[in-house]
Tab-separated table of N, CA and C in Angstrom:
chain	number	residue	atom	x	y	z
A	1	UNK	N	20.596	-41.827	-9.704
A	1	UNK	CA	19.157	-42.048	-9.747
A	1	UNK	C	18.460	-41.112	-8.765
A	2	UNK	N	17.073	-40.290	-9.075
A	2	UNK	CA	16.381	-39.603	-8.376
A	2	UNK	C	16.056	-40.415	-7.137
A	3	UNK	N	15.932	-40.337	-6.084
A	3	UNK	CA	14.791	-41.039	-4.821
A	3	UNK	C	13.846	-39.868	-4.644
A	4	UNK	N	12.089	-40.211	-5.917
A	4	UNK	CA	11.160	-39.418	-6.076
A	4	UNK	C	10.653	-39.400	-4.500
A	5	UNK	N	10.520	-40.255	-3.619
A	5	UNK	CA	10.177	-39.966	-2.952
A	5	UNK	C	10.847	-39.296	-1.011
A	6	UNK	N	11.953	-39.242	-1.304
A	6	UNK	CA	12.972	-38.279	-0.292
A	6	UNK	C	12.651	-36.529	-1.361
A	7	UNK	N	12.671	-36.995	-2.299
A	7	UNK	CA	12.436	-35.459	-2.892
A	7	UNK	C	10.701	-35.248	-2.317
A	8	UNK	N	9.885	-36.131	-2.383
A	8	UNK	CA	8.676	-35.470	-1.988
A	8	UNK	C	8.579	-35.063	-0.074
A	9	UNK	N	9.256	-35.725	0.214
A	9	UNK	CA	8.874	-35.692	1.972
A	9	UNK	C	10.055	-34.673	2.234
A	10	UNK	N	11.165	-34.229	1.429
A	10	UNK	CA	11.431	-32.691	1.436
A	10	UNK	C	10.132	-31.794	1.612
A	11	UNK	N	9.537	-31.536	0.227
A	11	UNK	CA	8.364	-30.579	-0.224
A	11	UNK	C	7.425	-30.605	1.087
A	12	UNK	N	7.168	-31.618	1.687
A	12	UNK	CA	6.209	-31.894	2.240
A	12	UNK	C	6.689	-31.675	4.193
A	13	UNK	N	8.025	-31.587	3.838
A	13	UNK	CA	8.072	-30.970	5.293
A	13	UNK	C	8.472	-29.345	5.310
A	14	UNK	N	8.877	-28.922	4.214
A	14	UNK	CA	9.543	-27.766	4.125
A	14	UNK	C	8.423	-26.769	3.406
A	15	UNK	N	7.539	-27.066	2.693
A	15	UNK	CA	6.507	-26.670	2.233
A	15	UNK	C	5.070	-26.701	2.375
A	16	UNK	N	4.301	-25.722	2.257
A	16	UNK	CA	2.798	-25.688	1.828
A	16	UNK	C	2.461	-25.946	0.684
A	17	UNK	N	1.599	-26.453	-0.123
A	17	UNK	CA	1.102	-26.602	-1.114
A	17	UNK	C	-0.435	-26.042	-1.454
A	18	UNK	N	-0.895	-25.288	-2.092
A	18	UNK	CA	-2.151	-24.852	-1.928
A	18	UNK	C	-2.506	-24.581	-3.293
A	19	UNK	N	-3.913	-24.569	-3.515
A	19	UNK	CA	-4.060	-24.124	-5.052
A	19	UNK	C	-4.883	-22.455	-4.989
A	20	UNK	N	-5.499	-22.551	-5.679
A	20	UNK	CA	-5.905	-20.801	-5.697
A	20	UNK	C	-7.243	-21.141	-4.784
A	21	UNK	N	-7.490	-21.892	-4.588
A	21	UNK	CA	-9.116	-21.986	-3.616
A	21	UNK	C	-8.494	-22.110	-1.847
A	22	UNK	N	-7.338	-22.816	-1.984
A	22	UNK	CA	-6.683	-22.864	-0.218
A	22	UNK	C	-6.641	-24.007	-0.393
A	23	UNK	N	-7.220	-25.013	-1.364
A	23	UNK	CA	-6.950	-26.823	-0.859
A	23	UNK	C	-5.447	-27.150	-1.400
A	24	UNK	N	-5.290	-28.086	-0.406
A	24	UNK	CA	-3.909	-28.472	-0.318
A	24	UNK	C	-3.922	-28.802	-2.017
A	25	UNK	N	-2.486	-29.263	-2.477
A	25	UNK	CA	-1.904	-30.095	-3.808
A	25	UNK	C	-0.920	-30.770	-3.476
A	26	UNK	N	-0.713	-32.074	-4.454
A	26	UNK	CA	0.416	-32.551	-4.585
A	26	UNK	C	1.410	-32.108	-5.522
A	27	UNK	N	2.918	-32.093	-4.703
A	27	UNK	CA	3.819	-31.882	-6.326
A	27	UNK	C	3.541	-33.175	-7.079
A	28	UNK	N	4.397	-32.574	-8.393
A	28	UNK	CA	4.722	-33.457	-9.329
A	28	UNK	C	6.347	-33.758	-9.410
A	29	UNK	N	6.769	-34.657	-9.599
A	29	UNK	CA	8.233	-34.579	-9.351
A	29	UNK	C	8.686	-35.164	-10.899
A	30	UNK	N	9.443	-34.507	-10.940
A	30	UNK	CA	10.138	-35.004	-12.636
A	30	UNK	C	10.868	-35.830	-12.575
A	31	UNK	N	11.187	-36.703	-14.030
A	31	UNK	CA	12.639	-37.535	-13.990
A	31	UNK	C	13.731	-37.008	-13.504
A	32	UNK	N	14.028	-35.858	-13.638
A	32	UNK	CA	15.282	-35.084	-12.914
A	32	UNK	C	14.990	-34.868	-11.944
A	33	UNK	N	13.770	-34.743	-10.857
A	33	UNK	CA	14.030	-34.615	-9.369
A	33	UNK	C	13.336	-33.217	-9.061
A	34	UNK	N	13.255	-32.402	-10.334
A	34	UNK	CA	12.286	-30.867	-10.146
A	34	UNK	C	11.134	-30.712	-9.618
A	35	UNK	N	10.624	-30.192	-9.275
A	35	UNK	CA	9.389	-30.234	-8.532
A	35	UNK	C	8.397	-29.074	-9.217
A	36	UNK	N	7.138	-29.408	-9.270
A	36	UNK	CA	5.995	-28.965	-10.431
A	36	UNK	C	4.775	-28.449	-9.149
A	37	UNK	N	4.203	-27.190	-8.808
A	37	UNK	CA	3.365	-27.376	-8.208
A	37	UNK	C	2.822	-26.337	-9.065
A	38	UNK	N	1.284	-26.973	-9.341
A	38	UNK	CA	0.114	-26.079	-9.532
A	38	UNK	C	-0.697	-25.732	-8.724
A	39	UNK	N	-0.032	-24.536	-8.217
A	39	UNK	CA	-0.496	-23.452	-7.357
A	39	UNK	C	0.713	-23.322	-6.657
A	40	UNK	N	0.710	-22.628	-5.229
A	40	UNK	CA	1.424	-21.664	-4.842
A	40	UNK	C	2.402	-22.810	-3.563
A	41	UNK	N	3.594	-22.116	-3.636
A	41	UNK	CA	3.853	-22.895	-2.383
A	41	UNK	C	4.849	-22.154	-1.155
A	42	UNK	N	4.347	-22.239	-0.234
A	42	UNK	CA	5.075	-21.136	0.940
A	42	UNK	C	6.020	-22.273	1.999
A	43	UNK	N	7.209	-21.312	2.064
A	43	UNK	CA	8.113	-22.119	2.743
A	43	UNK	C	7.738	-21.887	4.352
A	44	UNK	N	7.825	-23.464	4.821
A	44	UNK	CA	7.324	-23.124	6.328
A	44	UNK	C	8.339	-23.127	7.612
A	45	UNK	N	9.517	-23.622	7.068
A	45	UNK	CA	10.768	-23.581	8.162
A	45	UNK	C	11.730	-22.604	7.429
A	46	UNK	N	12.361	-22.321	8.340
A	46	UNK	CA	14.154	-21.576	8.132
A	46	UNK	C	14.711	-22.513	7.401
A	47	UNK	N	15.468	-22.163	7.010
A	47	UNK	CA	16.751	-22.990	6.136
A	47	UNK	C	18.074	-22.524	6.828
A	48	UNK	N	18.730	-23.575	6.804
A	48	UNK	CA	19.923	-23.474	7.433
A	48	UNK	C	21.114	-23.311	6.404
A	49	UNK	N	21.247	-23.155	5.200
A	49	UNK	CA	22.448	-23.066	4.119
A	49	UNK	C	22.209	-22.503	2.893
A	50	UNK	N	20.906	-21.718	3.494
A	50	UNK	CA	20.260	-20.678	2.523
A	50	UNK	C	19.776	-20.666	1.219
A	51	UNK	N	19.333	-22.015	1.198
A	51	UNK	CA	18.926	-22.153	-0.303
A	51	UNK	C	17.741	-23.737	-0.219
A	52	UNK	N	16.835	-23.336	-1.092
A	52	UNK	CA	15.589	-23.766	-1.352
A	52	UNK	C	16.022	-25.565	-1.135
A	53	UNK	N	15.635	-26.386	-0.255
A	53	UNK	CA	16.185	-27.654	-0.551
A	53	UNK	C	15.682	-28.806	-1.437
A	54	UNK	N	14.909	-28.132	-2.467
A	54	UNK	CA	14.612	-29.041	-3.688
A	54	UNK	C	14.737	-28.217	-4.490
A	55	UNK	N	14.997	-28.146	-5.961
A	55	UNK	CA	14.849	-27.609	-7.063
A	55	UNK	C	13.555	-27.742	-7.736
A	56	UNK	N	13.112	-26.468	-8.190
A	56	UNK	CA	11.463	-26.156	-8.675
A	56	UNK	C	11.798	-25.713	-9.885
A	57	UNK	N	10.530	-26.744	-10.427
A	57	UNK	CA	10.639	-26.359	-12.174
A	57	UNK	C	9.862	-25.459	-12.026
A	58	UNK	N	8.365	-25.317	-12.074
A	58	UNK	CA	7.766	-24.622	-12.259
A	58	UNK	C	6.496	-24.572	-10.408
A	59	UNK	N	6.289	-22.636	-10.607
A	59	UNK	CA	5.152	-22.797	-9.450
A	59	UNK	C	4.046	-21.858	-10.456
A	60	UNK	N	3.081	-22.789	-10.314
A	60	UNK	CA	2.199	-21.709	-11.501
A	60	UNK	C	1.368	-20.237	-10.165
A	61	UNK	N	1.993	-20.077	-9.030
A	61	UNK	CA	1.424	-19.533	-8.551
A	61	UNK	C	2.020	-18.663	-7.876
A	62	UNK	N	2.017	-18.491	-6.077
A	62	UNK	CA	3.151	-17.846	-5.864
A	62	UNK	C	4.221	-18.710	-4.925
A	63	UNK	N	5.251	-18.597	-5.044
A	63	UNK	CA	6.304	-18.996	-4.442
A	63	UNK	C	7.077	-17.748	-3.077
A	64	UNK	N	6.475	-18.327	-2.173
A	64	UNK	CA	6.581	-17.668	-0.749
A	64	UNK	C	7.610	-17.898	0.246
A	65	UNK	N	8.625	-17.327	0.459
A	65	UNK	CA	9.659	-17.431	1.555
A	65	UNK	C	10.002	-16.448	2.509
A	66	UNK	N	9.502	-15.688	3.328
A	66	UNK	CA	9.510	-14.479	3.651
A	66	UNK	C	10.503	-15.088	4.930
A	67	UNK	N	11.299	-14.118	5.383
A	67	UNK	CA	11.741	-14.542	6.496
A	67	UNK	C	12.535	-16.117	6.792
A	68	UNK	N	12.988	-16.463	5.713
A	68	UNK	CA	13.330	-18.009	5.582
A	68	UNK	C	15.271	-18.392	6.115
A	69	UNK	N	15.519	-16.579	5.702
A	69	UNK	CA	17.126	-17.704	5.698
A	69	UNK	C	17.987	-17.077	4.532
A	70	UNK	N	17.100	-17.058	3.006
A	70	UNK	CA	17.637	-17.319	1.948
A	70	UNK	C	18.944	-16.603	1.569
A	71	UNK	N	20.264	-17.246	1.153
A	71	UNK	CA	20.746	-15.884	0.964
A	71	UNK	C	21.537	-16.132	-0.288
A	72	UNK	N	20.322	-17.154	-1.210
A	72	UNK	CA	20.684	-17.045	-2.578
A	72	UNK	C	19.466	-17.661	-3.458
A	73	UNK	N	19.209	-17.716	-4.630
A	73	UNK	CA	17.802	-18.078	-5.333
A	73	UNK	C	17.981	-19.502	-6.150
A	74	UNK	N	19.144	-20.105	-5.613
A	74	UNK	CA	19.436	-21.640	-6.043
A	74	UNK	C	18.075	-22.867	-5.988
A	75	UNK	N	18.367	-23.419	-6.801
A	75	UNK	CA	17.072	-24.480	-6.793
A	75	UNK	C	15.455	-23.320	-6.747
A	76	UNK	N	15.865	-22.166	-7.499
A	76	UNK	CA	14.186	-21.049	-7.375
A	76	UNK	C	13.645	-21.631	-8.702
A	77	UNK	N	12.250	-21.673	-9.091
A	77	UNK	CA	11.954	-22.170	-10.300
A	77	UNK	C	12.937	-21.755	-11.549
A	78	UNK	N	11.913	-22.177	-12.926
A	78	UNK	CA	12.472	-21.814	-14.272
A	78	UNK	C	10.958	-20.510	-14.581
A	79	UNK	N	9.733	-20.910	-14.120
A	79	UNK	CA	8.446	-20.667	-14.152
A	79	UNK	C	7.693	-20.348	-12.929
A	80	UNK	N	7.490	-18.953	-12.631
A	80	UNK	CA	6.781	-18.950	-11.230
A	80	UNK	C	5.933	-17.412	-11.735
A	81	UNK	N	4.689	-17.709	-10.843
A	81	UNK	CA	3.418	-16.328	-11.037
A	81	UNK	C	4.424	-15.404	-10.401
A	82	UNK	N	4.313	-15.479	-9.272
A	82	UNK	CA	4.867	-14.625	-7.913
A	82	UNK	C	5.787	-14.920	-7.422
A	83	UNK	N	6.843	-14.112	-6.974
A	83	UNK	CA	7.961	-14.212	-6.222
A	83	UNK	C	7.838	-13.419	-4.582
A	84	UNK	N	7.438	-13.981	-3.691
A	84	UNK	CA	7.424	-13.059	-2.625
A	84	UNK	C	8.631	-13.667	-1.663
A	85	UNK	N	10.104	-13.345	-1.830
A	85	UNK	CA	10.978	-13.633	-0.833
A	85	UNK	C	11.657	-12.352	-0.037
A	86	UNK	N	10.803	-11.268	0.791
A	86	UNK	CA	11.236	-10.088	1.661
A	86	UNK	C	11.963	-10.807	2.803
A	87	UNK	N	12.280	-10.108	3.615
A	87	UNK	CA	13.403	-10.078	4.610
A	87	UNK	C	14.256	-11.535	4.756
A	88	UNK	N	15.217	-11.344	3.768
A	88	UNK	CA	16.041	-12.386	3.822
A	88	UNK	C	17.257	-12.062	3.639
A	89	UNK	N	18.613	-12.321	3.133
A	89	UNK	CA	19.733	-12.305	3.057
A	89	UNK	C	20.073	-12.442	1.636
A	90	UNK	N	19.114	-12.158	0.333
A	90	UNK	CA	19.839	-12.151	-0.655
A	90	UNK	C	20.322	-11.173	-1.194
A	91	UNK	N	22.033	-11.159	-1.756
A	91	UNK	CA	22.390	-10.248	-2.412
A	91	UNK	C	22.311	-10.297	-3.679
A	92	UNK	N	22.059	-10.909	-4.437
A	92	UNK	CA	21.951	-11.062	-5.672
A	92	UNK	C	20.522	-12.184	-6.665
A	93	UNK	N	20.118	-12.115	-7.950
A	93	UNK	CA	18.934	-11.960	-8.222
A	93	UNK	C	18.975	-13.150	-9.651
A	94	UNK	N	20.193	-13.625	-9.489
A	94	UNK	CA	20.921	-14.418	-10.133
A	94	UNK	C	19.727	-15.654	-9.655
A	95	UNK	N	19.499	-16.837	-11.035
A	95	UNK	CA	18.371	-17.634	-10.414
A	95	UNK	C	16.847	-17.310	-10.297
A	96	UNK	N	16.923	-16.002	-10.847
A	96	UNK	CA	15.273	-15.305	-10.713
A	96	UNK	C	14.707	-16.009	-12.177
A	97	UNK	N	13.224	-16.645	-11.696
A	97	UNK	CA	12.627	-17.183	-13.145
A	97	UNK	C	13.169	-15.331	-14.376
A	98	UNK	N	12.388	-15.979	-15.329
A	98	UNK	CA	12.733	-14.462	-16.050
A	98	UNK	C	11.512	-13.785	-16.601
A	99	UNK	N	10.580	-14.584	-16.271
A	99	UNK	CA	8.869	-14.003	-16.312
A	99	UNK	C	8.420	-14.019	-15.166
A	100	UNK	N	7.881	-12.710	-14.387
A	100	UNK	CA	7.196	-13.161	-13.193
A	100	UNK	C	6.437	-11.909	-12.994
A	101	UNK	N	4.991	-11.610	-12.670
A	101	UNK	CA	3.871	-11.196	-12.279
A	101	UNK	C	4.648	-10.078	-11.197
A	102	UNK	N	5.168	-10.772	-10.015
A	102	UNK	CA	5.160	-9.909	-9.107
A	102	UNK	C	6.715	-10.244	-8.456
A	103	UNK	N	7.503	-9.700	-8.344
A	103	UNK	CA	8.530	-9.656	-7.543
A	103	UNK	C	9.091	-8.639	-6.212
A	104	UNK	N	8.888	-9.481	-5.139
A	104	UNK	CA	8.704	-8.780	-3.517
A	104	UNK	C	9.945	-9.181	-2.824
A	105	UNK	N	11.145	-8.547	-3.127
A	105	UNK	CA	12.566	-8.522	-2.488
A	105	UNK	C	13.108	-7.336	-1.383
A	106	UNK	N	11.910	-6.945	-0.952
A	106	UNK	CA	12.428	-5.736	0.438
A	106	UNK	C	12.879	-6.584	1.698
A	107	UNK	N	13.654	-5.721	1.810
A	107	UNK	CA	14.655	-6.274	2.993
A	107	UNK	C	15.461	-7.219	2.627
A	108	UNK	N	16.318	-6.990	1.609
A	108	UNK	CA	17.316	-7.793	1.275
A	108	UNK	C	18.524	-6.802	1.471
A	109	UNK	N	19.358	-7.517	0.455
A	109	UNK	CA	20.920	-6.964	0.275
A	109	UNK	C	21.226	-7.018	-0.719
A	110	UNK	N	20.057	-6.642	-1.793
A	110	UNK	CA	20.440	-6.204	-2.929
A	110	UNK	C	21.767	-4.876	-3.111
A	111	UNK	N	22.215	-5.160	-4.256
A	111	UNK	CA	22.556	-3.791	-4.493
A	111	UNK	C	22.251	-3.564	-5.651
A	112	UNK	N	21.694	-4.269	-6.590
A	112	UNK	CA	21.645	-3.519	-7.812
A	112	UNK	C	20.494	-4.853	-8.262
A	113	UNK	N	19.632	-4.740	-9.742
A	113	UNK	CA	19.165	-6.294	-9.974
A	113	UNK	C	19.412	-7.112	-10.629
A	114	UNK	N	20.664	-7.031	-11.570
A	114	UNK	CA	21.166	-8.357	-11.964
A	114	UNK	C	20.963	-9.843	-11.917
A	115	UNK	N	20.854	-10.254	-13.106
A	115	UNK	CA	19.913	-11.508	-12.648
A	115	UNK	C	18.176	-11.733	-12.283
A	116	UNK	N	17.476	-10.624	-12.650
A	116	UNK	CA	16.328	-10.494	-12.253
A	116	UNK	C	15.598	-10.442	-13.404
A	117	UNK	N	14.228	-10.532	-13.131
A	117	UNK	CA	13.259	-10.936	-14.488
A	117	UNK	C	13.252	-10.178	-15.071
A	118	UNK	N	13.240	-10.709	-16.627
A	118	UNK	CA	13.246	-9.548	-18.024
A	118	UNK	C	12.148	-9.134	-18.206
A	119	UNK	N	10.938	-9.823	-17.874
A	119	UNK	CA	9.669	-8.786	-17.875
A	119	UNK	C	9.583	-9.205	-16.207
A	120	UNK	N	8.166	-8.013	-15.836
A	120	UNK	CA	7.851	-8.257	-14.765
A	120	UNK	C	6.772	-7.059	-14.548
A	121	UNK	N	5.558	-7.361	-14.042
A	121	UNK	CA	4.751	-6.387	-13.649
A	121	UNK	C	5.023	-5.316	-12.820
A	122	UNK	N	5.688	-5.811	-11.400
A	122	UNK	CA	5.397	-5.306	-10.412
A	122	UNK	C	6.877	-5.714	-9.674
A	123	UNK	N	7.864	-4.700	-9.036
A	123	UNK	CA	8.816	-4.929	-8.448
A	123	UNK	C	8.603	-4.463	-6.776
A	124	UNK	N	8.842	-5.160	-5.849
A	124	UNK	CA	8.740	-4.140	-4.182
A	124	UNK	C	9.984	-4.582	-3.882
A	125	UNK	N	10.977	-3.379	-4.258
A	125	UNK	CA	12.651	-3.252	-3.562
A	125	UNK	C	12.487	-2.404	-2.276
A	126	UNK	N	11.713	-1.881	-1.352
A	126	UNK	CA	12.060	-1.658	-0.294
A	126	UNK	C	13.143	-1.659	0.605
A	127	UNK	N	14.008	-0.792	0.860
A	127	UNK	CA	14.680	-1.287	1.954
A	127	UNK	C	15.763	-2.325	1.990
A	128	UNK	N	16.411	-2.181	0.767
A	128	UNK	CA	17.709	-2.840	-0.066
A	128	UNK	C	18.316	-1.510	-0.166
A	129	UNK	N	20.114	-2.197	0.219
A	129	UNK	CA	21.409	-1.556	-0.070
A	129	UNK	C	21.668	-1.123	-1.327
A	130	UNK	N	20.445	-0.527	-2.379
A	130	UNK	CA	20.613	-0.585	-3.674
A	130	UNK	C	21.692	0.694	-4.289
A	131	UNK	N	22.805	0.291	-4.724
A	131	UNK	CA	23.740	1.269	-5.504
A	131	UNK	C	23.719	1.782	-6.799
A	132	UNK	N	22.857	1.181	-7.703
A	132	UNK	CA	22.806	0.942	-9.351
A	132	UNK	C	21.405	-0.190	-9.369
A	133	UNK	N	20.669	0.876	-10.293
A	133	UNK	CA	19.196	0.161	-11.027
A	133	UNK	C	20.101	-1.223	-12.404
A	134	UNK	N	21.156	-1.367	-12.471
A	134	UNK	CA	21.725	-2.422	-13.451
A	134	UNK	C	20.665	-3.501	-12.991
A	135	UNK	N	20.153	-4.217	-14.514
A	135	UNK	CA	19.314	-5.197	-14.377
A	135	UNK	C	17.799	-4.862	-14.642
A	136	UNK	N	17.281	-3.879	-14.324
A	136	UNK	CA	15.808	-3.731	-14.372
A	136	UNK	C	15.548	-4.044	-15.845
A	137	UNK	N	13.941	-4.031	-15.565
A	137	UNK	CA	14.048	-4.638	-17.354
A	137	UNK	C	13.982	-3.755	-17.553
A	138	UNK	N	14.225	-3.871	-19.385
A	138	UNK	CA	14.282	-2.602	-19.949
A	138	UNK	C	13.794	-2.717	-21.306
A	139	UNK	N	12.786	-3.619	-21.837
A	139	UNK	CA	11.835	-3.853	-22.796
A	139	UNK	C	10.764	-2.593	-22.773
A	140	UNK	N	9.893	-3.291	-23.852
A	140	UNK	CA	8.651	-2.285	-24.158
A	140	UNK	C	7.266	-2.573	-22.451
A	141	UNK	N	7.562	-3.562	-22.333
A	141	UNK	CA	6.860	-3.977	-21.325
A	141	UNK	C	7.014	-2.624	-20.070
A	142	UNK	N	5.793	-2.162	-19.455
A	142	UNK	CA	6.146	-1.147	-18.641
A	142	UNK	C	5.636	-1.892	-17.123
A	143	UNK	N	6.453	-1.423	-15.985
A	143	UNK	CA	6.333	-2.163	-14.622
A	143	UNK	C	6.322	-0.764	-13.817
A	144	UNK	N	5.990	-1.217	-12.710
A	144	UNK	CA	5.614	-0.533	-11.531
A	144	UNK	C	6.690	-0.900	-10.226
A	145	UNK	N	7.666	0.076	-9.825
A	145	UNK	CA	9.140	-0.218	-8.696
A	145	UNK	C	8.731	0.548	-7.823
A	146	UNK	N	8.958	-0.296	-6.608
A	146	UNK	CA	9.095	0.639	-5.019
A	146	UNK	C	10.454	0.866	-4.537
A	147	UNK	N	11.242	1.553	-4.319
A	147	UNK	CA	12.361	1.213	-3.566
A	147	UNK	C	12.345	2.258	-2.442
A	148	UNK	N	13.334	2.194	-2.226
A	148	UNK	CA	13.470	3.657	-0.824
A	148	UNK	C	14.829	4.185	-1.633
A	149	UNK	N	14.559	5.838	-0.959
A	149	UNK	CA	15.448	6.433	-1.556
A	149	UNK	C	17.439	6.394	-1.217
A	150	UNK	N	18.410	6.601	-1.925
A	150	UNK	CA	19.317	7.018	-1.725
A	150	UNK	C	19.950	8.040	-2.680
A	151	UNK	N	20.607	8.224	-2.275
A	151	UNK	CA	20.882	9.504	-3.305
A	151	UNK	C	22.434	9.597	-3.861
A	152	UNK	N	22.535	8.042	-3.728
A	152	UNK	CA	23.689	7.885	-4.677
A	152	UNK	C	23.327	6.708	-6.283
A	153	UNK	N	21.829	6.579	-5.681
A	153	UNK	CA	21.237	5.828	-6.602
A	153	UNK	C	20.778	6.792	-8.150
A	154	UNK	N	21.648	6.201	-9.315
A	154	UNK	CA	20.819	6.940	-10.550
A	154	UNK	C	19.464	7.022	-10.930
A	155	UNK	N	18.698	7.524	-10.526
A	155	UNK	CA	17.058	7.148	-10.941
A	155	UNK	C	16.647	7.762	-12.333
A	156	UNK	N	17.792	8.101	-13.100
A	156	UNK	CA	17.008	8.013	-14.503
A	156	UNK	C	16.663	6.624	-15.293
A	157	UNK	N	16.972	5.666	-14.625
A	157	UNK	CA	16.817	4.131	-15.255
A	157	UNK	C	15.648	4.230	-14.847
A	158	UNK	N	14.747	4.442	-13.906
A	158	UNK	CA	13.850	4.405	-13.976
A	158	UNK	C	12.563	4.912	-14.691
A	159	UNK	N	12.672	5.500	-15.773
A	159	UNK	CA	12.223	6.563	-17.016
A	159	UNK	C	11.053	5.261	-17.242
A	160	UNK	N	11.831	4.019	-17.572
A	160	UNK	CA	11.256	3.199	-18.205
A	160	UNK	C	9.532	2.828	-17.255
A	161	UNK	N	9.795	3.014	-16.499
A	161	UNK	CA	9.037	2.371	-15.418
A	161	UNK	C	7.682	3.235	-15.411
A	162	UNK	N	6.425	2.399	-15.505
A	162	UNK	CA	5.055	2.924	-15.530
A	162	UNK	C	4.559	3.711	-14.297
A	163	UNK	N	5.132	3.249	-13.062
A	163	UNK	CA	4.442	3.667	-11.825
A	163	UNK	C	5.792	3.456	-10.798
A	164	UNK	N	6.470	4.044	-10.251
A	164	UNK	CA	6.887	4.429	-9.581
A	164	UNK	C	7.118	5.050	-7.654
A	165	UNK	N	7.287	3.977	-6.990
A	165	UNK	CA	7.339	4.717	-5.591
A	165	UNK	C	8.432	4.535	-5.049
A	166	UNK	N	8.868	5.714	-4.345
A	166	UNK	CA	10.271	6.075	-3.358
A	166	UNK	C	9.972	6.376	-2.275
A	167	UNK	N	10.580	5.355	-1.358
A	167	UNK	CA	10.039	6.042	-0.146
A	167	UNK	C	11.390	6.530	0.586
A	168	UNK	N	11.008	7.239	1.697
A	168	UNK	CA	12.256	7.495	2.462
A	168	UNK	C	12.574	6.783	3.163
A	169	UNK	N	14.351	6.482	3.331
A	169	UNK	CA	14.931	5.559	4.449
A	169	UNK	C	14.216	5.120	5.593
């Protein structure tokens, strides 16, 4: 049986809740224990075992962890606007919703994106161990990638890609 409400005083210590104006929200918590927020929600402590401590169905907004810990995308929605999780510990992309607006993974430990959204507007790989573009989408849909350069990296996968930035190490 769920205990809806140990799942909410999770959210509510580990999270912000905000809608697109700045006023707070409540989740919604499902029969399964998922958590529903309309609007955005930013993680406000570290995590100690690197992974989100409720499972999120959907964030219709952005989903914020910068600096958290993470060093995997377990319990990450099914449905999220925005993904902004930079300087963290993930190596892999496994768990990424598979529609998302904006995806902000610099300063990870990527090496490649596997597991990462099949469409997506906007990618910021910054400053990832990246070895192989494997994973980027590769639909009609055209996106916009930052990464930094290496030069063992193939960048003809990137053909696909509308807008393009490389920066140096």
């Amino acid at each position: 049986m769920v205990d809806i409400e140990k799942i909410r005083h999770l959210v509510k210590t580990y999270f912000t809740l905000r809608d697109q104006n700045g006023q707070d929200v409540e989740p919604e918590i499902n029969p399964d224990g998922s958590v529903v927020v309309y609007g955005s929600a930013y993680l406000t402590k570290s995590l100690t075992d690197g992974k989100l401590p409720v499972k999120f169905n959907i964030v219709d907004g952005i989903l914020g962890a910068p600096r958290a810990g993470l060093t995997s995308l377990e319990n990450f929605p099914d449905m999220c606007h925005n993904l902004w999780i930079p300087k963290n510990k993930i190596k892999s992309l496994h768990g990424c919703p598979p529609y998302l607006n904006e995806l902000d993974v610099q300063y990870n430990l990527l090496e490649n994106f596997q597991g990462g959204p099949q469409v997506v507007n906007k990618i910021i790989a910054y400053n990832n161990p990246l070895k192989s573009l494997v994973g980027l989408p590769s639909g009609e849909e055209p996106y916009s990638i930052g990464i930094s350069f290496n030069k063992e990296l193939p960048l003809l996968r990137l053909l696909t890609a509308e807008h393009i930035a490389i920066a140096e190490p």
